[in-house]
PDB file of C-alpha atoms and ligand atoms in Angstrom:
ATOM      1  CA  MET A  29     110.784 130.548  59.504  1.00 74.00           C
ATOM      2  CA  ALA A  30     110.195 133.062  56.982  1.00 79.00           C
ATOM      3  CA  ILE A  31     106.567 133.426  55.623  1.00 78.00           C
ATOM      4  CA  GLU A  32     106.437 131.977  52.355  1.00 78.00           C
ATOM      5  CA  ASN A  33     103.495 132.492  49.551  1.00 88.00           C
ATOM      6  CA  LYS A  34     101.591 135.175  51.248  1.00 94.00           C
ATOM      7  CA  THR A  35     100.138 137.548  49.207  1.00 97.00           C
ATOM      8  CA  VAL A  36      99.750 141.321  51.577  1.00 98.00           C
ATOM      9  CA  GLU A  37      97.853 143.721  49.810  1.00 98.00           C
ATOM     10  CA  VAL A  38      96.843 147.469  51.563  1.00 98.00           C
ATOM     11  CA  LEU A  39      93.859 149.044  51.195  1.00 98.00           C
ATOM     12  CA  ALA A  40      93.530 152.900  51.573  1.00 96.00           C
ATOM     13  CA  ASP A  41      90.471 152.456  54.561  1.00 94.00           C
ATOM     14  CA  GLN A  42      88.420 150.766  56.389  1.00 94.00           C
ATOM     15  CA  ALA A  43      85.820 150.072  53.868  1.00 96.00           C
ATOM     16  CA  ALA A  44      88.187 149.352  51.086  1.00 98.00           C
ATOM     17  CA  LEU A  45      89.505 146.924  53.633  1.00 98.00           C
ATOM     18  CA  VAL A  46      85.665 145.309  54.111  1.00 98.00           C
ATOM     19  CA  GLN A  47      85.137 145.508  50.479  1.00 98.00           C
ATOM     20  CA  ARG A  48      88.099 143.350  49.477  1.00 98.00           C
ATOM     21  CA  SER A  49      87.841 141.111  52.534  1.00 98.00           C
ATOM     22  CA  GLN A  50      84.159 140.254  51.448  1.00 98.00           C
ATOM     23  CA  GLU A  51      84.771 139.742  47.586  1.00 98.00           C
ATOM     24  CA  ILE A  52      87.759 137.066  48.569  1.00 98.00           C
ATOM     25  CA  ILE A  53      84.959 135.693  51.124  1.00 98.00           C
ATOM     26  CA  LEU A  54      82.149 135.553  47.860  1.00 98.00           C
ATOM     27  CA  SER A  55      84.908 134.437  45.744  1.00 98.00           C
ATOM     28  CA  ARG A  56      85.914 131.467  47.628  1.00 98.00           C
ATOM     29  CA  LEU A  57      82.060 130.712  49.046  1.00 98.00           C
ATOM     30  CA  HIS A  58      81.001 130.348  44.887  1.00 98.00           C
ATOM     31  CA  THR A  59      84.012 128.289  44.098  1.00 98.00           C
ATOM     32  CA  ALA A  60      83.391 125.792  47.416  1.00 98.00           C
ATOM     33  CA  ILE A  61      80.101 125.957  46.967  1.00 98.00           C
ATOM     34  CA  ALA A  62      80.285 124.976  42.584  1.00 98.00           C
ATOM     35  CA  SER A  63      82.692 122.242  43.975  1.00 98.00           C
ATOM     36  CA  ARG A  64      81.497 120.075  47.003  1.00 98.00           C
ATOM     37  CA  ASP A  65      78.118 121.778  47.481  1.00 98.00           C
ATOM     38  CA  ARG A  66      78.803 123.480  50.774  1.00 98.00           C
ATOM     39  CA  PHE A  67      80.993 126.481  52.069  1.00 98.00           C
ATOM     40  CA  THR A  68      83.049 125.810  55.788  1.00 99.00           C
ATOM     41  CA  ILE A  69      83.792 128.670  57.347  1.00 99.00           C
ATOM     42  CA  ALA A  70      85.265 129.593  60.456  1.00 99.00           C
ATOM     43  CA  LEU A  71      85.388 133.401  62.550  1.00 98.00           C
ATOM     44  CA  SER A  72      87.122 135.981  63.944  1.00 98.00           C
ATOM     45  CA  GLY A  73      86.364 137.553  66.979  1.00 97.00           C
ATOM     46  CA  GLY A  74      88.080 141.011  68.058  1.00 95.00           C
ATOM     47  CA  SER A  75      86.626 144.562  66.721  1.00 96.00           C
ATOM     48  CA  THR A  76      87.950 144.821  63.084  1.00 97.00           C
ATOM     49  CA  PRO A  77      85.659 142.010  61.396  1.00 98.00           C
ATOM     50  CA  LYS A  78      82.905 143.386  62.955  1.00 98.00           C
ATOM     51  CA  PRO A  79      82.395 146.031  60.072  1.00 98.00           C
ATOM     52  CA  LEU A  80      83.149 142.966  57.728  1.00 98.00           C
ATOM     53  CA  TYR A  81      80.197 140.822  59.380  1.00 98.00           C
ATOM     54  CA  GLU A  82      77.596 144.016  58.826  1.00 98.00           C
ATOM     55  CA  SER A  83      78.489 144.352  55.160  1.00 98.00           C
ATOM     56  CA  LEU A  84      78.080 140.494  54.814  1.00 98.00           C
ATOM     57  CA  SER A  85      75.003 140.430  56.284  1.00 98.00           C
ATOM     58  CA  SER A  86      73.123 142.168  53.203  1.00 98.00           C
ATOM     59  CA  GLN A  87      74.716 139.876  50.935  1.00 98.00           C
ATOM     60  CA  SER A  88      71.661 137.327  48.761  1.00 97.00           C
ATOM     61  CA  LEU A  89      73.743 134.095  48.941  1.00 98.00           C
ATOM     62  CA  PRO A  90      72.689 130.153  48.879  1.00 98.00           C
ATOM     63  CA  TRP A  91      72.870 130.072  52.996  1.00 98.00           C
ATOM     64  CA  SER A  92      71.824 127.168  53.505  1.00 98.00           C
ATOM     65  CA  LYS A  93      75.332 125.519  52.275  1.00 98.00           C
ATOM     66  CA  ILE A  94      76.994 127.370  54.051  1.00 98.00           C
ATOM     67  CA  HIS A  95      78.438 126.708  57.927  1.00 98.00           C
ATOM     68  CA  ILE A  96      79.680 129.377  59.924  1.00 99.00           C
ATOM     69  CA  PHE A  97      82.842 127.830  62.639  1.00 99.00           C
ATOM     70  CA  TRP A  98      85.010 130.393  65.132  1.00 98.00           C
ATOM     71  CA  GLY A  99      88.421 129.840  65.009  1.00 98.00           C
ATOM     72  CA  ASP A 100      88.395 130.742  68.827  1.00 98.00           C
ATOM     73  CA  GLU A 101      86.555 131.762  71.571  1.00 98.00           C
ATOM     74  CA  ARG A 102      86.143 133.608  74.681  1.00 98.00           C
ATOM     75  CA  TYR A 103      85.638 131.418  77.948  1.00 98.00           C
ATOM     76  CA  VAL A 104      82.167 133.018  78.221  1.00 97.00           C
ATOM     77  CA  PRO A 105      78.939 132.353  77.556  1.00 96.00           C
ATOM     78  CA  GLY A 106      77.153 132.864  74.071  1.00 96.00           C
ATOM     79  CA  THR A 107      75.503 135.745  75.319  1.00 96.00           C
ATOM     80  CA  HIS A 108      78.142 137.566  77.059  1.00 97.00           C
ATOM     81  CA  GLN A 109      79.614 140.507  75.789  1.00 97.00           C
ATOM     82  CA  ASP A 110      82.758 139.235  75.198  1.00 96.00           C
ATOM     83  CA  SER A 111      81.552 136.524  73.142  1.00 98.00           C
ATOM     84  CA  ASN A 112      82.766 135.876  69.526  1.00 98.00           C
ATOM     85  CA  GLN A 113      79.684 134.120  68.883  1.00 98.00           C
ATOM     86  CA  LEU A 114      77.904 136.997  70.334  1.00 98.00           C
ATOM     87  CA  MET A 115      79.760 139.778  67.903  1.00 98.00           C
ATOM     88  CA  ALA A 116      78.851 137.744  65.209  1.00 98.00           C
ATOM     89  CA  ARG A 117      75.140 136.861  65.419  1.00 98.00           C
ATOM     90  CA  GLN A 118      74.038 140.481  66.596  1.00 98.00           C
ATOM     91  CA  ALA A 119      76.474 141.812  63.141  1.00 98.00           C
ATOM     92  CA  TRP A 120      75.347 138.693  60.482  1.00 98.00           C
ATOM     93  CA  LEU A 121      73.856 135.499  61.713  1.00 98.00           C
ATOM     94  CA  ASP A 122      70.357 137.346  63.333  1.00 98.00           C
ATOM     95  CA  GLN A 123      69.867 139.590  60.032  1.00 98.00           C
ATOM     96  CA  ILE A 124      69.760 136.536  57.391  1.00 98.00           C
ATOM     97  CA  GLU A 125      68.117 132.718  56.549  1.00 97.00           C
ATOM     98  CA  ILE A 126      70.226 131.071  57.947  1.00 98.00           C
ATOM     99  CA  PRO A 127      69.567 127.293  59.704  1.00 98.00           C
ATOM    100  CA  GLU A 128      70.433 127.553  63.142  1.00 98.00           C
ATOM    101  CA  MET A 129      71.936 123.950  62.291  1.00 98.00           C
ATOM    102  CA  ASN A 130      74.723 125.225  59.819  1.00 98.00           C
ATOM    103  CA  ILE A 131      76.275 128.053  62.805  1.00 98.00           C
ATOM    104  CA  HIS A 132      78.840 125.567  64.770  1.00 98.00           C
ATOM    105  CA  PRO A 133      79.509 127.602  67.913  1.00 98.00           C
ATOM    106  CA  ILE A 134      82.204 126.540  70.524  1.00 98.00           C
ATOM    107  CA  ASN A 135      80.327 125.469  73.705  1.00 97.00           C
ATOM    108  CA  THR A 136      81.976 127.359  76.425  1.00 97.00           C
ATOM    109  CA  THR A 137      79.505 126.525  79.768  1.00 93.00           C
ATOM    110  CA  SER A 138      80.003 123.729  80.928  1.00 96.00           C
ATOM    111  CA  GLY A 139      83.462 124.999  83.088  1.00 97.00           C
ATOM    112  CA  ASP A 140      85.649 122.832  81.923  1.00 98.00           C
ATOM    113  CA  PRO A 141      87.650 124.197  79.129  1.00 98.00           C
ATOM    114  CA  GLN A 142      90.078 121.258  78.846  1.00 98.00           C
ATOM    115  CA  GLN A 143      85.801 119.028  78.452  1.00 98.00           C
ATOM    116  CA  ASP A 144      84.322 121.857  76.262  1.00 98.00           C
ATOM    117  CA  ALA A 145      88.036 121.540  73.157  1.00 98.00           C
ATOM    118  CA  LYS A 146      86.932 118.110  73.436  1.00 98.00           C
ATOM    119  CA  GLN A 147      83.273 118.431  72.693  1.00 98.00           C
ATOM    120  CA  HIS A 148      84.059 120.792  70.051  1.00 98.00           C
ATOM    121  CA  GLU A 149      86.778 118.791  68.183  1.00 98.00           C
ATOM    122  CA  ALA A 150      84.535 115.708  68.332  1.00 98.00           C
ATOM    123  CA  GLU A 151      81.572 117.922  67.051  1.00 98.00           C
ATOM    124  CA  LEU A 152      84.344 119.501  63.771  1.00 98.00           C
ATOM    125  CA  ARG A 153      84.897 115.305  64.023  1.00 98.00           C
ATOM    126  CA  GLN A 154      81.937 114.925  63.444  1.00 98.00           C
ATOM    127  CA  PHE A 155      80.770 117.495  60.682  1.00 98.00           C
ATOM    128  CA  PHE A 156      83.971 117.571  58.517  1.00 98.00           C
ATOM    129  CA  GLN A 157      83.581 112.803  59.037  1.00 98.00           C
ATOM    130  CA  THR A 158      87.133 112.880  59.884  1.00 96.00           C
ATOM    131  CA  GLU A 159      88.670 110.151  62.237  1.00 95.00           C
ATOM    132  CA  SER A 160      92.279 111.895  61.973  1.00 96.00           C
ATOM    133  CA  GLY A 161      93.600 113.994  60.773  1.00 96.00           C
ATOM    134  CA  PHE A 162      92.524 117.180  60.663  1.00 98.00           C
ATOM    135  CA  PRO A 163      89.737 118.732  58.317  1.00 98.00           C
ATOM    136  CA  THR A 164      89.860 121.339  55.754  1.00 98.00           C
ATOM    137  CA  PHE A 165      88.000 124.079  56.546  1.00 98.00           C
ATOM    138  CA  ASP A 166      87.539 126.375  52.925  1.00 98.00           C
ATOM    139  CA  LEU A 167      88.316 129.844  54.532  1.00 98.00           C
ATOM    140  CA  ILE A 168      89.470 130.399  57.619  1.00 99.00           C
ATOM    141  CA  LEU A 169      89.021 134.245  58.763  1.00 99.00           C
ATOM    142  CA  LEU A 170      92.002 135.364  61.102  1.00 98.00           C
ATOM    143  CA  GLY A 171      92.497 138.794  62.936  1.00 98.00           C
ATOM    144  CA  MET A 172      96.370 139.131  64.581  1.00 98.00           C
ATOM    145  CA  GLY A 173      96.242 141.562  67.939  1.00 98.00           C
ATOM    146  CA  ASP A 174      99.246 143.791  68.843  1.00 98.00           C
ATOM    147  CA  ASP A 175     101.368 141.125  70.433  1.00 98.00           C
ATOM    148  CA  GLY A 176     101.222 139.355  66.900  1.00 98.00           C
ATOM    149  CA  HIS A 177      98.600 136.630  68.399  1.00 98.00           C
ATOM    150  CA  THR A 178      96.126 135.250  66.130  1.00 98.00           C
ATOM    151  CA  ALA A 179      93.259 132.888  67.034  1.00 98.00           C
ATOM    152  CA  SER A 180      94.057 132.101  70.901  1.00 98.00           C
ATOM    153  CA  LEU A 181      97.723 131.882  70.158  1.00 98.00           C
ATOM    154  CA  PHE A 182      99.243 134.056  72.292  1.00 98.00           C
ATOM    155  CA  PRO A 183     102.871 134.764  72.895  1.00 98.00           C
ATOM    156  CA  TYR A 184     104.213 131.867  74.643  1.00 98.00           C
ATOM    157  CA  THR A 185     101.482 129.423  75.356  1.00 97.00           C
ATOM    158  CA  GLU A 186     101.693 125.996  75.463  1.00 97.00           C
ATOM    159  CA  ALA A 187      98.483 126.483  72.738  1.00 98.00           C
ATOM    160  CA  LEU A 188     101.338 126.716  69.840  1.00 98.00           C
ATOM    161  CA  SER A 189     102.684 123.381  70.995  1.00 98.00           C
ATOM    162  CA  VAL A 190     100.032 121.419  70.184  1.00 98.00           C
ATOM    163  CA  SER A 191     100.152 119.791  67.048  1.00 98.00           C
ATOM    164  CA  ASP A 192      97.752 116.317  67.828  1.00 97.00           C
ATOM    165  CA  ARG A 193      94.633 118.224  68.516  1.00 98.00           C
ATOM    166  CA  LEU A 194      91.825 120.766  66.282  1.00 98.00           C
ATOM    167  CA  ILE A 195      91.361 122.269  69.716  1.00 98.00           C
ATOM    168  CA  THR A 196      93.572 123.659  72.430  1.00 98.00           C
ATOM    169  CA  VAL A 197      93.301 125.624  75.232  1.00 98.00           C
ATOM    170  CA  GLY A 198      94.422 129.206  75.058  1.00 97.00           C
ATOM    171  CA  ASN A 199      95.606 131.650  77.523  1.00 94.00           C
ATOM    172  CA  LYS A 200      95.656 135.181  77.898  1.00 94.00           C
ATOM    173  CA  ASP A 201      96.370 136.391  80.909  1.00 92.00           C
ATOM    174  CA  ASP A 202      95.305 133.751  83.392  1.00 90.00           C
ATOM    175  CA  GLN A 203      91.761 133.845  80.986  1.00 94.00           C
ATOM    176  CA  PRO A 204      91.084 130.898  79.354  1.00 97.00           C
ATOM    177  CA  ARG A 205      89.853 130.330  75.841  1.00 98.00           C
ATOM    178  CA  LEU A 206      88.680 127.840  73.564  1.00 98.00           C
ATOM    179  CA  THR A 207      91.458 128.069  69.411  1.00 98.00           C
ATOM    180  CA  PHE A 208      92.092 126.546  66.411  1.00 98.00           C
ATOM    181  CA  THR A 209      94.961 124.691  66.698  1.00 98.00           C
ATOM    182  CA  ILE A 210      97.914 125.596  64.614  1.00 98.00           C
ATOM    183  CA  PRO A 211      98.127 123.054  61.909  1.00 98.00           C
ATOM    184  CA  LEU A 212      94.385 122.990  61.923  1.00 98.00           C
ATOM    185  CA  ILE A 213      94.740 126.616  60.861  1.00 98.00           C
ATOM    186  CA  ASN A 214      97.148 125.446  58.292  1.00 98.00           C
ATOM    187  CA  GLN A 215      95.285 122.927  57.367  1.00 98.00           C
ATOM    188  CA  ALA A 216      92.827 125.362  55.392  1.00 98.00           C
ATOM    189  CA  ARG A 217      92.165 125.432  51.829  1.00 98.00           C
ATOM    190  CA  CYS A 218      92.142 129.924  52.529  1.00 98.00           C
ATOM    191  CA  VAL A 219      93.878 131.525  55.202  1.00 98.00           C
ATOM    192  CA  LEU A 220      92.142 135.397  55.484  1.00 98.00           C
ATOM    193  CA  PHE A 221      94.676 137.914  57.751  1.00 98.00           C
ATOM    194  CA  VAL A 222      92.578 141.056  57.688  1.00 98.00           C
ATOM    195  CA  VAL A 223      94.770 143.003  60.066  1.00 98.00           C
ATOM    196  CA  ALA A 224      93.817 147.288  60.608  1.00 98.00           C
ATOM    197  CA  GLY A 225      95.547 150.299  62.799  1.00 97.00           C
ATOM    198  CA  ASP A 226      98.263 151.153  63.824  1.00 97.00           C
ATOM    199  CA  ASN A 227      98.808 149.614  66.737  1.00 98.00           C
ATOM    200  CA  LYS A 228      99.333 146.574  64.524  1.00 98.00           C
ATOM    201  CA  SER A 229     101.975 147.645  62.743  1.00 98.00           C
ATOM    202  CA  SER A 230     105.595 146.872  64.899  1.00 98.00           C
ATOM    203  CA  ALA A 231     103.783 143.311  65.399  1.00 98.00           C
ATOM    204  CA  LEU A 232     103.053 142.940  62.051  1.00 98.00           C
ATOM    205  CA  LYS A 233     107.397 144.364  60.887  1.00 98.00           C
ATOM    206  CA  GLN A 234     107.884 141.141  63.127  1.00 98.00           C
ATOM    207  CA  VAL A 235     105.829 138.577  62.233  1.00 98.00           C
ATOM    208  CA  PHE A 236     106.532 139.441  58.030  1.00 98.00           C
ATOM    209  CA  ALA A 237     110.456 139.879  59.331  1.00 97.00           C
ATOM    210  CA  ALA A 238     112.628 137.213  57.386  1.00 95.00           C
ATOM    211  CA  GLN A 239     114.313 136.620  61.041  1.00 96.00           C
ATOM    212  CA  ALA A 240     112.260 136.364  64.105  1.00 97.00           C
ATOM    213  CA  ASP A 241     110.139 134.592  67.273  1.00 98.00           C
ATOM    214  CA  GLU A 242     108.016 132.614  66.218  1.00 97.00           C
ATOM    215  CA  MET A 243     107.147 131.683  69.534  1.00 98.00           C
ATOM    216  CA  GLN A 244     106.882 135.755  70.617  1.00 98.00           C
ATOM    217  CA  TYR A 245     104.917 136.505  66.803  1.00 98.00           C
ATOM    218  CA  PRO A 246     102.476 133.034  66.695  1.00 98.00           C
ATOM    219  CA  SER A 247     100.841 134.843  63.478  1.00 98.00           C
ATOM    220  CA  ARG A 248     104.302 133.898  62.026  1.00 98.00           C
ATOM    221  CA  LEU A 249     103.081 130.494  62.434  1.00 98.00           C
ATOM    222  CA  ILE A 250      99.858 130.477  60.465  1.00 98.00           C
ATOM    223  CA  GLN A 251     101.639 129.107  56.598  1.00 97.00           C
ATOM    224  CA  PRO A 252      98.642 127.306  55.603  1.00 97.00           C
ATOM    225  CA  GLN A 253      99.159 124.774  52.931  1.00 90.00           C
ATOM    226  CA  GLY A 254      96.267 126.565  50.701  1.00 96.00           C
ATOM    227  CA  GLU A 255      96.377 130.243  50.360  1.00 98.00           C
ATOM    228  CA  LEU A 256      97.200 132.906  52.600  1.00 98.00           C
ATOM    229  CA  LEU A 257      96.189 136.432  51.944  1.00 98.00           C
ATOM    230  CA  TRP A 258      96.856 139.388  53.961  1.00 98.00           C
ATOM    231  CA  LEU A 259      94.581 142.151  53.927  1.00 98.00           C
ATOM    232  CA  LEU A 260      95.760 145.214  56.048  1.00 98.00           C
ATOM    233  CA  ASP A 261      95.150 149.129  55.814  1.00 98.00           C
ATOM    234  CA  GLN A 262      97.344 151.883  56.024  1.00 97.00           C
ATOM    235  CA  ALA A 263      98.143 151.803  59.812  1.00 97.00           C
ATOM    236  CA  ALA A 264      99.248 148.398  59.733  1.00 98.00           C
ATOM    237  CA  ALA A 265     101.141 148.310  57.029  1.00 98.00           C
ATOM    238  CA  ALA A 266     103.551 151.214  58.059  1.00 97.00           C
ATOM    239  CA  GLU A 267     106.202 149.965  58.621  1.00 97.00           C
ATOM    240  CA  LEU A 268     106.476 147.052  56.162  1.00 96.00           C
TER     241      LEU A 268
HETATM  242  C1  LIG B   3      89.910 137.587  69.677  1.00 92.03           C
HETATM  243  C2  LIG B   3      90.358 137.348  68.021  1.00 92.03           C
HETATM  244  C3  LIG B   3      91.761 138.086  68.369  1.00 92.03           C
HETATM  245  C4  LIG B   3      91.372 139.054  67.761  1.00 92.03           C
HETATM  246  C5  LIG B   3      92.958 139.631  67.384  1.00 92.03           C
HETATM  247  C6  LIG B   3      92.516 140.934  67.002  1.00 92.03           C
HETATM  248  O1  LIG B   3      89.017 136.295  70.456  1.00 92.03           O
HETATM  249  O2  LIG B   3      89.928 138.549  69.627  1.00 92.03           O
HETATM  250  O3  LIG B   3      89.910 136.163  67.626  1.00 92.03           O
HETATM  251  O4  LIG B   3      92.462 137.000  67.679  1.00 92.03           O
HETATM  252  O5  LIG B   3      91.375 137.720  65.872  1.00 92.03           O
HETATM  253  O6  LIG B   3      92.761 139.823  68.802  1.00 92.03           O
HETATM  254  O7  LIG B   3      91.724 141.306  67.908  1.00 92.03           O
HETATM  255  P1  LIG B   3      91.713 143.238  67.155  1.00 92.03           P
HETATM  256  O8  LIG B   3      90.689 142.103  66.213  1.00 92.03           O
HETATM  257  O9  LIG B   3      89.994 143.471  68.223  1.00 92.03           O
HETATM  258  O10 LIG B   3      91.966 144.381  66.559  1.00 92.03           O
END
């Protein structure tokens, strides 16, 4: 099914992409805090968001009302160079006065990814005080791989079909990853994709196409009940 109700903006370069992403995040942050006295955001990993996190670290914000989660995590310790948690801490969270209890990393140290997925699900249910259904994040930040994956929802993997859990085990080249499920992402008030680079252009054309295989291009499955915003640089948008 084609992605309906998405907003797509193409920005001139990385600086403009960072600026616009930050603008959207800050706007949704202030709205959430004004209405619910807190802001819950799930971060994406990879390389694209790093300059955005660096920019956010210089903002003066009510950090005690902001709660940081991750939409996916590699199955490595939080100190490993591949850790999404480590990247966000180094680029942003270590530079601000945010209470450690407001940072909610996915534990990846038990040696049993399924067990860690269950544990994080329990942590989310405890935080959002919801024993069933799917909690609503204020904003979920996502990237997209050059194969059309997002979070750790990779093409033709079992994770794409999980609809009864919040967290599941994704799989990239036989390496486990922990990831939000499709229904959890789609419950968000706002899903913000930030995609840059010419290596994303052909997958993006398929993700936005009227017809394409959702199993092959998992980002097509992200159709939230709330806002769906795609921020692209010109290189990523070249084939649209
Ligand atoms: C991860 C991310 C992943 C990422 C895309 C794009 O754990 O790597 O969550 O979904 O967003 O792979 O990565 P780049 O921004 O590095 O291109």
